[in-house]
PDB file of C-alpha atoms in Angstrom:
ATOM      1  CA  ALA Q   1      -0.095   0.043   0.265  1.00 78.00           C
ATOM      2  CA  ALA Q   2       2.906   2.389   0.924  1.00 81.00           C
ATOM      3  CA  TRP Q   3       4.533   1.727  -3.006  1.00 84.00           C
ATOM      4  CA  LEU Q   4       0.879   2.375  -4.595  1.00 83.00           C
ATOM      5  CA  CYS Q   5       0.846   5.509  -2.994  1.00 80.00           C
ATOM      6  CA  LEU Q   6       4.673   6.579  -3.558  1.00 83.00           C
ATOM      7  CA  ASN Q   7       3.867   5.873  -7.227  1.00 84.00           C
ATOM      8  CA  LEU Q   8       0.802   7.758  -6.924  1.00 79.00           C
ATOM      9  CA  VAL Q   9       2.764  10.922  -5.307  1.00 81.00           C
ATOM     10  CA  ALA Q  10       5.230  10.097  -8.116  1.00 83.00           C
ATOM     11  CA  GLU Q  11       2.512  10.488 -10.908  1.00 81.00           C
ATOM     12  CA  THR Q  12       0.711  12.979  -9.618  1.00 75.00           C
ATOM     13  CA  TRP Q  13       3.421  15.518  -9.731  1.00 76.00           C
ATOM     14  CA  ARG Q  14       4.994  14.274 -13.234  1.00 77.00           C
ATOM     15  CA  ILE Q  15       2.003  15.302 -15.150  1.00 71.00           C
ATOM     16  CA  LEU Q  16       0.711  18.756 -13.140  1.00 68.00           C
ATOM     17  CA  ARG Q  17       4.194  20.107 -12.038  1.00 67.00           C
ATOM     18  CA  ARG Q  18       5.114  22.295 -14.652  1.00 64.00           C
ATOM     19  CA  ARG Q  19       0.971  23.770 -15.239  1.00 62.00           C
ATOM     20  CA  PRO Q  20      -1.481  26.769 -13.272  1.00 60.00           C
ATOM     21  CA  GLU Q  21      -2.842  23.316 -11.423  1.00 64.00           C
ATOM     22  CA  ARG Q  22       0.329  22.908  -9.514  1.00 70.00           C
ATOM     23  CA  LEU Q  23      -1.251  23.597  -5.787  1.00 69.00           C
ATOM     24  CA  ALA Q  24      -3.224  20.619  -6.714  1.00 69.00           C
ATOM     25  CA  ALA Q  25      -0.622  18.785  -7.416  1.00 72.00           C
ATOM     26  CA  LEU Q  26       1.513  19.617  -3.622  1.00 75.00           C
ATOM     27  CA  VAL Q  27      -1.541  19.030  -1.797  1.00 75.00           C
ATOM     28  CA  THR Q  28      -2.390  15.500  -3.719  1.00 75.00           C
ATOM     29  CA  ALA Q  29       1.523  14.821  -3.247  1.00 78.00           C
ATOM     30  CA  GLY Q  30       1.378  15.723   0.117  1.00 80.00           C
ATOM     31  CA  VAL Q  31      -1.708  13.458   0.865  1.00 79.00           C
ATOM     32  CA  PHE Q  32      -0.410  10.283  -0.743  1.00 80.00           C
ATOM     33  CA  GLY Q  33       2.726  10.660   0.818  1.00 83.00           C
ATOM     34  CA  SER Q  34       1.949  11.143   4.249  1.00 81.00           C
ATOM     35  CA  VAL Q  35      -0.292   7.541   3.563  1.00 79.00           C
ATOM     36  CA  ALA Q  36       2.828   6.201   2.508  1.00 83.00           C
ATOM     37  CA  LEU Q  37       4.768   7.493   5.229  1.00 84.00           C
ATOM     38  CA  SER Q  38       2.360   6.202   8.130  1.00 79.00           C
ATOM     39  CA  MET Q  39       2.277   2.622   5.849  1.00 80.00           C
ATOM     40  CA  GLY Q  40       5.252   2.412   5.696  1.00 84.00           C
ATOM     41  CA  ALA Q  41       6.179   3.443   9.658  1.00 81.00           C
ATOM     42  CA  ARG Q  42       3.453   0.750  10.715  1.00 78.00           C
ATOM     43  CA  ALA Q  43       4.925  -1.528   8.391  1.00 81.00           C
ATOM     44  CA  LEU Q  44       8.613  -1.409  10.136  1.00 83.00           C
ATOM     45  CA  VAL Q  45       6.787  -1.476  13.415  1.00 78.00           C
ATOM     46  CA  LEU Q  46       4.803  -4.628  12.863  1.00 78.00           C
ATOM     47  CA  GLN Q  47       8.230  -5.998  11.622  1.00 82.00           C
ATOM     48  CA  LEU Q  48      10.429  -4.730  13.503  1.00 83.00           C
ATOM     49  CA  ARG Q  49       8.702  -5.073  17.170  1.00 77.00           C
ATOM     50  CA  PRO Q  50       5.548  -7.175  16.606  1.00 75.00           C
ATOM     51  CA  GLU Q  51       5.418  -8.105  20.287  1.00 73.00           C
ATOM     52  CA  TRP Q  52       4.481  -4.644  21.009  1.00 69.00           C
ATOM     53  CA  ALA Q  53       2.629  -3.744  17.997  1.00 65.00           C
ATOM     54  CA  LEU Q  54      -0.026  -6.544  17.312  1.00 65.00           C
ATOM     55  CA  PRO Q  55      -1.199  -6.717  21.254  1.00 63.00           C
ATOM     56  CA  ALA Q  56      -1.447  -2.711  21.402  1.00 58.00           C
ATOM     57  CA  GLU Q  57      -3.357  -2.546  18.175  1.00 60.00           C
ATOM     58  CA  ALA Q  58      -6.005  -5.255  19.099  1.00 56.00           C
ATOM     59  CA  THR Q  59      -6.124  -4.809  22.572  1.00 55.00           C
ATOM     60  CA  SER Q  60      -5.129  -1.246  24.348  1.00 55.00           C
ATOM     61  CA  VAL Q  61      -8.057   1.207  23.764  1.00 55.00           C
ATOM     62  CA  GLY Q  62      -5.878   4.156  24.645  1.00 58.00           C
ATOM     63  CA  THR Q  63      -3.593   3.152  21.308  1.00 56.00           C
ATOM     64  CA  SER Q  64      -6.866   2.020  18.833  1.00 61.00           C
ATOM     65  CA  ILE Q  65      -8.641   4.842  19.596  1.00 69.00           C
ATOM     66  CA  PRO Q  66      -5.888   7.455  17.888  1.00 68.00           C
ATOM     67  CA  MET Q  67      -4.950   4.861  15.549  1.00 65.00           C
ATOM     68  CA  LEU Q  68      -8.821   4.759  14.362  1.00 70.00           C
ATOM     69  CA  TRP Q  69      -8.985   8.607  14.073  1.00 77.00           C
ATOM     70  CA  ALA Q  70      -5.924   8.589  12.322  1.00 73.00           C
ATOM     71  CA  VAL Q  71      -7.156   5.950   9.719  1.00 72.00           C
ATOM     72  CA  LEU Q  72     -10.203   8.191   9.430  1.00 80.00           C
ATOM     73  CA  LEU Q  73      -8.478  11.388   8.665  1.00 81.00           C
ATOM     74  CA  GLN Q  74      -6.409   9.497   6.054  1.00 75.00           C
ATOM     75  CA  LEU Q  75      -9.808   8.489   4.027  1.00 78.00           C
ATOM     76  CA  MET Q  76     -11.081  11.853   4.323  1.00 83.00           C
ATOM     77  CA  LEU Q  77      -7.845  13.078   2.765  1.00 78.00           C
ATOM     78  CA  ILE Q  78      -7.444  10.741   0.109  1.00 75.00           C
ATOM     79  CA  ASN Q  79     -11.164  11.315  -0.995  1.00 81.00           C
ATOM     80  CA  LEU Q  80     -10.634  14.739  -1.070  1.00 79.00           C
ATOM     81  CA  ALA Q  81      -7.331  14.243  -3.001  1.00 73.00           C
ATOM     82  CA  LEU Q  82      -8.755  12.315  -5.374  1.00 76.00           C
ATOM     83  CA  ALA Q  83     -11.935  14.775  -5.768  1.00 81.00           C
ATOM     84  CA  SER Q  84      -9.431  17.489  -6.223  1.00 75.00           C
ATOM     85  CA  LEU Q  85      -7.484  15.091  -8.723  1.00 72.00           C
ATOM     86  CA  VAL Q  86     -10.993  14.270 -10.875  1.00 80.00           C
ATOM     87  CA  LEU Q  87     -11.459  18.244 -10.574  1.00 81.00           C
ATOM     88  CA  THR Q  88      -8.062  19.291 -11.859  1.00 76.00           C
ATOM     89  CA  ARG Q  89      -8.076  16.731 -15.031  1.00 78.00           C
ATOM     90  CA  LEU Q  90     -12.067  18.126 -15.989  1.00 86.00           C
ATOM     91  CA  LEU Q  91     -10.360  21.527 -15.946  1.00 83.00           C
ATOM     92  CA  LEU Q  92      -7.699  20.450 -17.607  1.00 79.00           C
ATOM     93  CA  ARG Q  93      -9.534  18.671 -20.698  1.00 86.00           C
ATOM     94  CA  ILE Q  94     -12.071  21.995 -20.603  1.00 90.00           C
ATOM     95  CA  ARG Q  95      -9.113  24.150 -20.980  1.00 86.00           C
ATOM     96  CA  TYR Q  96      -8.254  22.214 -23.819  1.00 87.00           C
ATOM     97  CA  LEU Q  97     -11.183  21.827 -25.664  1.00 90.00           C
ATOM     98  CA  ALA Q  98     -11.751  25.685 -25.486  1.00 91.00           C
ATOM     99  CA  HIS Q  99      -8.219  26.440 -27.004  1.00 93.00           C
ATOM    100  CA  HIS Q 100      -7.664  22.937 -29.479  1.00 93.00           C
ATOM    101  CA  ASP Q 101      -9.523  22.380 -32.700  1.00 93.00           C
ATOM    102  CA  PRO Q 102     -11.013  19.004 -31.692  1.00 91.00           C
ATOM    103  CA  LEU Q 103     -10.204  17.583 -35.480  1.00 93.00           C
ATOM    104  CA  THR Q 104      -6.859  18.289 -35.586  1.00 93.00           C
ATOM    105  CA  GLY Q 105      -5.397  18.890 -32.351  1.00 92.00           C
ATOM    106  CA  CYS Q 106      -3.880  22.338 -33.133  1.00 94.00           C
ATOM    107  CA  LEU Q 107      -4.331  26.019 -31.950  1.00 94.00           C
ATOM    108  CA  ASN Q 108      -8.623  27.312 -32.978  1.00 94.00           C
ATOM    109  CA  ARG Q 109      -9.636  30.666 -33.821  1.00 92.00           C
ATOM    110  CA  ARG Q 110      -9.977  31.826 -29.870  1.00 92.00           C
ATOM    111  CA  ALA Q 111      -6.688  30.330 -28.915  1.00 92.00           C
ATOM    112  CA  LEU Q 112      -4.570  32.351 -32.129  1.00 91.00           C
ATOM    113  CA  ASP Q 113      -6.566  35.649 -31.300  1.00 89.00           C
ATOM    114  CA  GLU Q 114      -5.264  35.306 -27.695  1.00 88.00           C
ATOM    115  CA  HIS Q 115      -1.849  34.173 -28.863  1.00 85.00           C
ATOM    116  CA  LEU Q 116      -1.670  37.458 -31.783  1.00 85.00           C
ATOM    117  CA  ALA Q 117      -2.688  39.843 -28.849  1.00 83.00           C
ATOM    118  CA  ARG Q 118       0.729  38.557 -26.952  1.00 80.00           C
ATOM    119  CA  GLN Q 119       2.909  39.003 -29.689  1.00 72.00           C
ATOM    120  CA  ARG Q 120       1.708  42.357 -30.580  1.00 64.00           C
ATOM    121  CA  SER Q 121       2.970  43.291 -27.110  1.00 65.00           C
ATOM    122  CA  GLY Q 122       6.400  41.406 -27.205  1.00 65.00           C
ATOM    123  CA  GLN Q 123       9.185  40.840 -29.951  1.00 77.00           C
ATOM    124  CA  ARG Q 124       8.705  40.685 -33.806  1.00 85.00           C
ATOM    125  CA  TYR Q 125       6.840  37.698 -35.213  1.00 89.00           C
ATOM    126  CA  ALA Q 126       6.375  36.201 -38.498  1.00 92.00           C
ATOM    127  CA  ALA Q 127       2.854  35.167 -39.844  1.00 93.00           C
ATOM    128  CA  VAL Q 128       2.203  32.359 -42.476  1.00 95.00           C
ATOM    129  CA  LEU Q 129      -1.061  31.796 -43.907  1.00 96.00           C
ATOM    130  CA  LEU Q 130      -1.777  28.981 -46.278  1.00 96.00           C
ATOM    131  CA  ASP Q 131      -4.952  27.410 -47.634  1.00 95.00           C
ATOM    132  CA  ILE Q 132      -5.106  23.599 -49.306  1.00 95.00           C
ATOM    133  CA  ASP Q 133      -5.303  23.124 -52.776  1.00 95.00           C
ATOM    134  CA  HIS Q 134      -8.338  21.551 -54.464  1.00 92.00           C
ATOM    135  CA  PHE Q 135      -9.387  20.480 -50.778  1.00 93.00           C
ATOM    136  CA  LYS Q 136     -12.945  20.352 -51.848  1.00 92.00           C
ATOM    137  CA  ARG Q 137     -12.096  17.621 -54.833  1.00 92.00           C
ATOM    138  CA  VAL Q 138     -10.578  15.579 -52.491  1.00 92.00           C
ATOM    139  CA  ASN Q 139     -13.562  16.073 -50.396  1.00 91.00           C
ATOM    140  CA  ASP Q 140     -15.737  15.340 -53.405  1.00 91.00           C
ATOM    141  CA  GLU Q 141     -13.774  12.550 -55.218  1.00 90.00           C
ATOM    142  CA  HIS Q 142     -12.834  10.457 -51.936  1.00 90.00           C
ATOM    143  CA  GLY Q 143     -15.539  11.785 -49.280  1.00 92.00           C
ATOM    144  CA  HIS Q 144     -15.288  13.879 -46.196  1.00 92.00           C
ATOM    145  CA  VAL Q 145     -13.248  11.392 -43.903  1.00 94.00           C
ATOM    146  CA  ALA Q 146     -10.549  11.430 -46.516  1.00 94.00           C
ATOM    147  CA  GLY Q 147     -11.232  15.107 -46.017  1.00 93.00           C
ATOM    148  CA  ASP Q 148     -10.645  15.217 -42.558  1.00 94.00           C
ATOM    149  CA  ALA Q 149      -7.747  12.440 -42.864  1.00 95.00           C
ATOM    150  CA  ALA Q 150      -6.300  15.378 -45.326  1.00 95.00           C
ATOM    151  CA  LEU Q 151      -6.447  17.856 -42.369  1.00 95.00           C
ATOM    152  CA  LEU Q 152      -4.709  15.414 -40.015  1.00 95.00           C
ATOM    153  CA  HIS Q 153      -2.174  15.158 -42.531  1.00 95.00           C
ATOM    154  CA  ILE Q 154      -1.123  18.500 -43.467  1.00 95.00           C
ATOM    155  CA  VAL Q 155      -1.125  19.172 -39.598  1.00 95.00           C
ATOM    156  CA  GLN Q 156       1.774  16.295 -39.241  1.00 95.00           C
ATOM    157  CA  VAL Q 157       3.647  17.831 -41.539  1.00 95.00           C
ATOM    158  CA  LEU Q 158       3.578  20.898 -40.932  1.00 95.00           C
ATOM    159  CA  ARG Q 159       4.433  20.351 -37.047  1.00 94.00           C
ATOM    160  CA  ALA Q 160       7.135  18.337 -38.255  1.00 93.00           C
ATOM    161  CA  GLY Q 161       9.148  21.222 -40.419  1.00 93.00           C
ATOM    162  CA  LEU Q 162       8.065  23.593 -37.580  1.00 94.00           C
ATOM    163  CA  ARG Q 163      10.364  24.635 -34.521  1.00 92.00           C
ATOM    164  CA  ASP Q 164       8.796  24.753 -30.815  1.00 91.00           C
ATOM    165  CA  VAL Q 165       8.345  27.870 -30.437  1.00 91.00           C
ATOM    166  CA  ASP Q 166       6.011  28.586 -33.493  1.00 93.00           C
ATOM    167  CA  GLN Q 167       2.240  28.198 -33.070  1.00 93.00           C
ATOM    168  CA  ILE Q 168      -0.054  26.521 -35.590  1.00 95.00           C
ATOM    169  CA  GLY Q 169      -4.053  26.654 -35.862  1.00 95.00           C
ATOM    170  CA  ARG Q 170      -6.752  26.107 -37.783  1.00 94.00           C
ATOM    171  CA  TRP Q 171      -7.968  30.032 -38.769  1.00 93.00           C
ATOM    172  CA  GLY Q 172     -11.187  28.181 -41.033  1.00 88.00           C
ATOM    173  CA  GLY Q 173     -12.370  25.260 -43.191  1.00 89.00           C
ATOM    174  CA  GLU Q 174      -9.151  24.282 -44.814  1.00 92.00           C
ATOM    175  CA  GLU Q 175      -6.486  27.666 -43.787  1.00 95.00           C
ATOM    176  CA  PHE Q 176      -4.012  26.797 -41.215  1.00 96.00           C
ATOM    177  CA  LEU Q 177      -2.593  30.375 -39.691  1.00 96.00           C
ATOM    178  CA  LEU Q 178       1.182  29.614 -38.368  1.00 96.00           C
ATOM    179  CA  LEU Q 179       2.790  31.947 -36.313  1.00 94.00           C
ATOM    180  CA  LEU Q 180       6.660  32.544 -35.909  1.00 93.00           C
ATOM    181  CA  PRO Q 181       8.096  34.487 -32.917  1.00 91.00           C
ATOM    182  CA  ASP Q 182      10.839  36.141 -33.237  1.00 89.00           C
ATOM    183  CA  ALA Q 183      11.212  36.125 -37.607  1.00 90.00           C
ATOM    184  CA  GLY Q 184      11.648  38.054 -40.184  1.00 90.00           C
ATOM    185  CA  LEU Q 185      10.427  37.970 -43.808  1.00 92.00           C
ATOM    186  CA  SER Q 186      13.099  36.099 -45.435  1.00 92.00           C
ATOM    187  CA  ASP Q 187      12.873  33.781 -42.364  1.00 92.00           C
ATOM    188  CA  ALA Q 188       9.152  33.322 -42.492  1.00 93.00           C
ATOM    189  CA  ARG Q 189       9.753  32.513 -46.812  1.00 95.00           C
ATOM    190  CA  LEU Q 190      12.299  29.661 -46.398  1.00 96.00           C
ATOM    191  CA  VAL Q 191      10.111  28.300 -43.865  1.00 95.00           C
ATOM    192  CA  ALA Q 192       7.032  28.421 -45.984  1.00 95.00           C
ATOM    193  CA  GLU Q 193       9.101  27.209 -49.190  1.00 96.00           C
ATOM    194  CA  ARG Q 194      10.281  24.113 -47.291  1.00 96.00           C
ATOM    195  CA  LEU Q 195       6.536  23.320 -45.721  1.00 96.00           C
ATOM    196  CA  ARG Q 196       5.065  23.767 -49.055  1.00 95.00           C
ATOM    197  CA  ALA Q 197       8.006  21.377 -50.707  1.00 96.00           C
ATOM    198  CA  ALA Q 198       7.265  19.014 -48.022  1.00 95.00           C
ATOM    199  CA  LEU Q 199       3.359  18.702 -48.638  1.00 95.00           C
ATOM    200  CA  GLU Q 200       4.410  18.395 -52.313  1.00 94.00           C
ATOM    201  CA  SER Q 201       6.649  15.194 -51.634  1.00 94.00           C
ATOM    202  CA  THR Q 202       4.338  13.526 -49.091  1.00 93.00           C
ATOM    203  CA  PRO Q 203       0.705  12.999 -50.606  1.00 93.00           C
ATOM    204  CA  LEU Q 204      -1.743  11.429 -48.196  1.00 94.00           C
ATOM    205  CA  ARG Q 205      -2.445   7.758 -48.058  1.00 93.00           C
ATOM    206  CA  TRP Q 206      -5.912   6.995 -48.224  1.00 92.00           C
ATOM    207  CA  GLN Q 207      -7.476   3.304 -49.179  1.00 89.00           C
ATOM    208  CA  GLY Q 208      -4.394   2.287 -51.415  1.00 87.00           C
ATOM    209  CA  HIS Q 209      -4.239   5.685 -53.350  1.00 86.00           C
ATOM    210  CA  SER Q 210      -2.011   8.318 -53.482  1.00 92.00           C
ATOM    211  CA  VAL Q 211      -3.489  11.411 -52.958  1.00 93.00           C
ATOM    212  CA  PRO Q 212      -1.372  14.779 -53.377  1.00 93.00           C
ATOM    213  CA  ILE Q 213      -1.999  17.614 -50.992  1.00 94.00           C
ATOM    214  CA  THR Q 214      -0.798  20.778 -52.033  1.00 95.00           C
ATOM    215  CA  ALA Q 215      -0.952  24.180 -50.005  1.00 95.00           C
ATOM    216  CA  SER Q 216      -0.650  28.053 -51.287  1.00 96.00           C
ATOM    217  CA  PHE Q 217       0.885  30.517 -48.838  1.00 97.00           C
ATOM    218  CA  ALA Q 218       0.950  34.038 -47.623  1.00 95.00           C
ATOM    219  CA  VAL Q 219       3.946  35.525 -45.660  1.00 95.00           C
ATOM    220  CA  ALA Q 220       4.282  38.397 -43.516  1.00 93.00           C
ATOM    221  CA  ALA Q 221       6.477  39.901 -40.927  1.00 91.00           C
ATOM    222  CA  TYR Q 222       5.369  42.607 -37.646  1.00 88.00           C
ATOM    223  CA  GLY Q 223       6.964  44.439 -35.307  1.00 80.00           C
ATOM    224  CA  ARG Q 224       4.458  45.321 -32.645  1.00 73.00           C
ATOM    225  CA  CYS Q 225       1.812  45.684 -35.061  1.00 79.00           C
ATOM    226  CA  ALA Q 226      -1.260  43.787 -35.554  1.00 81.00           C
ATOM    227  CA  VAL Q 227      -1.487  41.231 -38.436  1.00 84.00           C
ATOM    228  CA  ASP Q 228      -3.817  42.682 -41.293  1.00 85.00           C
ATOM    229  CA  PHE Q 229      -5.506  39.947 -42.615  1.00 89.00           C
ATOM    230  CA  ALA Q 230      -6.875  41.877 -45.499  1.00 91.00           C
ATOM    231  CA  VAL Q 231      -3.772  41.991 -46.976  1.00 92.00           C
ATOM    232  CA  LEU Q 232      -2.153  38.833 -46.264  1.00 92.00           C
ATOM    233  CA  ASP Q 233      -5.685  37.540 -47.168  1.00 92.00           C
ATOM    234  CA  GLY Q 234      -5.055  39.379 -50.516  1.00 93.00           C
ATOM    235  CA  ALA Q 235      -1.486  37.601 -50.953  1.00 93.00           C
ATOM    236  CA  LEU Q 236      -3.109  33.828 -50.317  1.00 94.00           C
ATOM    237  CA  LEU Q 237      -5.531  35.352 -53.290  1.00 94.00           C
ATOM    238  CA  ARG Q 238      -2.541  35.823 -55.344  1.00 93.00           C
ATOM    239  CA  ALA Q 239      -0.968  32.786 -55.105  1.00 93.00           C
ATOM    240  CA  LYS Q 240      -3.675  30.737 -55.773  1.00 92.00           C
ATOM    241  CA  GLU Q 241      -4.542  33.092 -59.233  1.00 92.00           C
ATOM    242  CA  VAL Q 242      -1.009  32.489 -60.093  1.00 91.00           C
ATOM    243  CA  GLY Q 243      -1.280  28.528 -60.276  1.00 90.00           C
ATOM    244  CA  ARG Q 244      -1.604  27.934 -56.537  1.00 91.00           C
ATOM    245  CA  GLN Q 245       1.143  26.273 -54.488  1.00 92.00           C
ATOM    246  CA  ARG Q 246       2.795  28.971 -54.231  1.00 93.00           C
ATOM    247  CA  VAL Q 247       4.469  31.391 -51.139  1.00 95.00           C
ATOM    248  CA  VAL Q 248       3.701  34.742 -52.207  1.00 94.00           C
ATOM    249  CA  SER Q 249       5.711  37.557 -49.064  1.00 92.00           C
ATOM    250  CA  VAL Q 250       3.241  40.978 -47.925  1.00 87.00           C
ATOM    251  CA  ALA Q 251       5.943  43.925 -47.482  1.00 75.00           C
ATOM    252  CA  SER Q 252       4.714  44.742 -43.859  1.00 61.00           C
TER     253      SER Q 252
END
């Protein structure tokens, strides 16, 4: 029992230590840690001094009543700790759903808006807006399930070509927005060209078929000003008009 409680302490701290719910992790770890220590101490006493511990626990009222109160208190604390764990996981799930697209797992529009607000008050950054080419054709020829698979495929390819600090979010139906902190226009264009080539060379495998997936890109860099999405949308439209699967830069 002590070993199981110590495992619960380690697992709880591993999952929650870097999140805002660190207080819940400390409370839960403290409860199960104290239970583990008391159970371990009791096991040692029973092992090392059985001639004293067993009669005391079985017959001595003065010893058994405090022990029963201690056990009752520990059970109450365990129930509170388990309730806090359940509530913490529910809050984490709610927070995740509020900021992530349910299909692709990347950021949703609301989370992107929050990141954009933070970027405007911080360092320079670049924005890359991309749209999947002929996405309607994928849905018409292979079905909407294939279209969902194409969106997941796009996100996987994009994530493989981005840094850990870069953010990827679903801006619209088949549009994605990339936020690249501390990146200039030339850097963002290189990233967009690399992602465009990666998509071109990595078709979607769907039910034995190779489905080509390409995208058009619009790239802009900013200091502390907000993204001008009208200009960025115009650049994306130009990329579509000149043949798709292109990267068009916007001078900010």
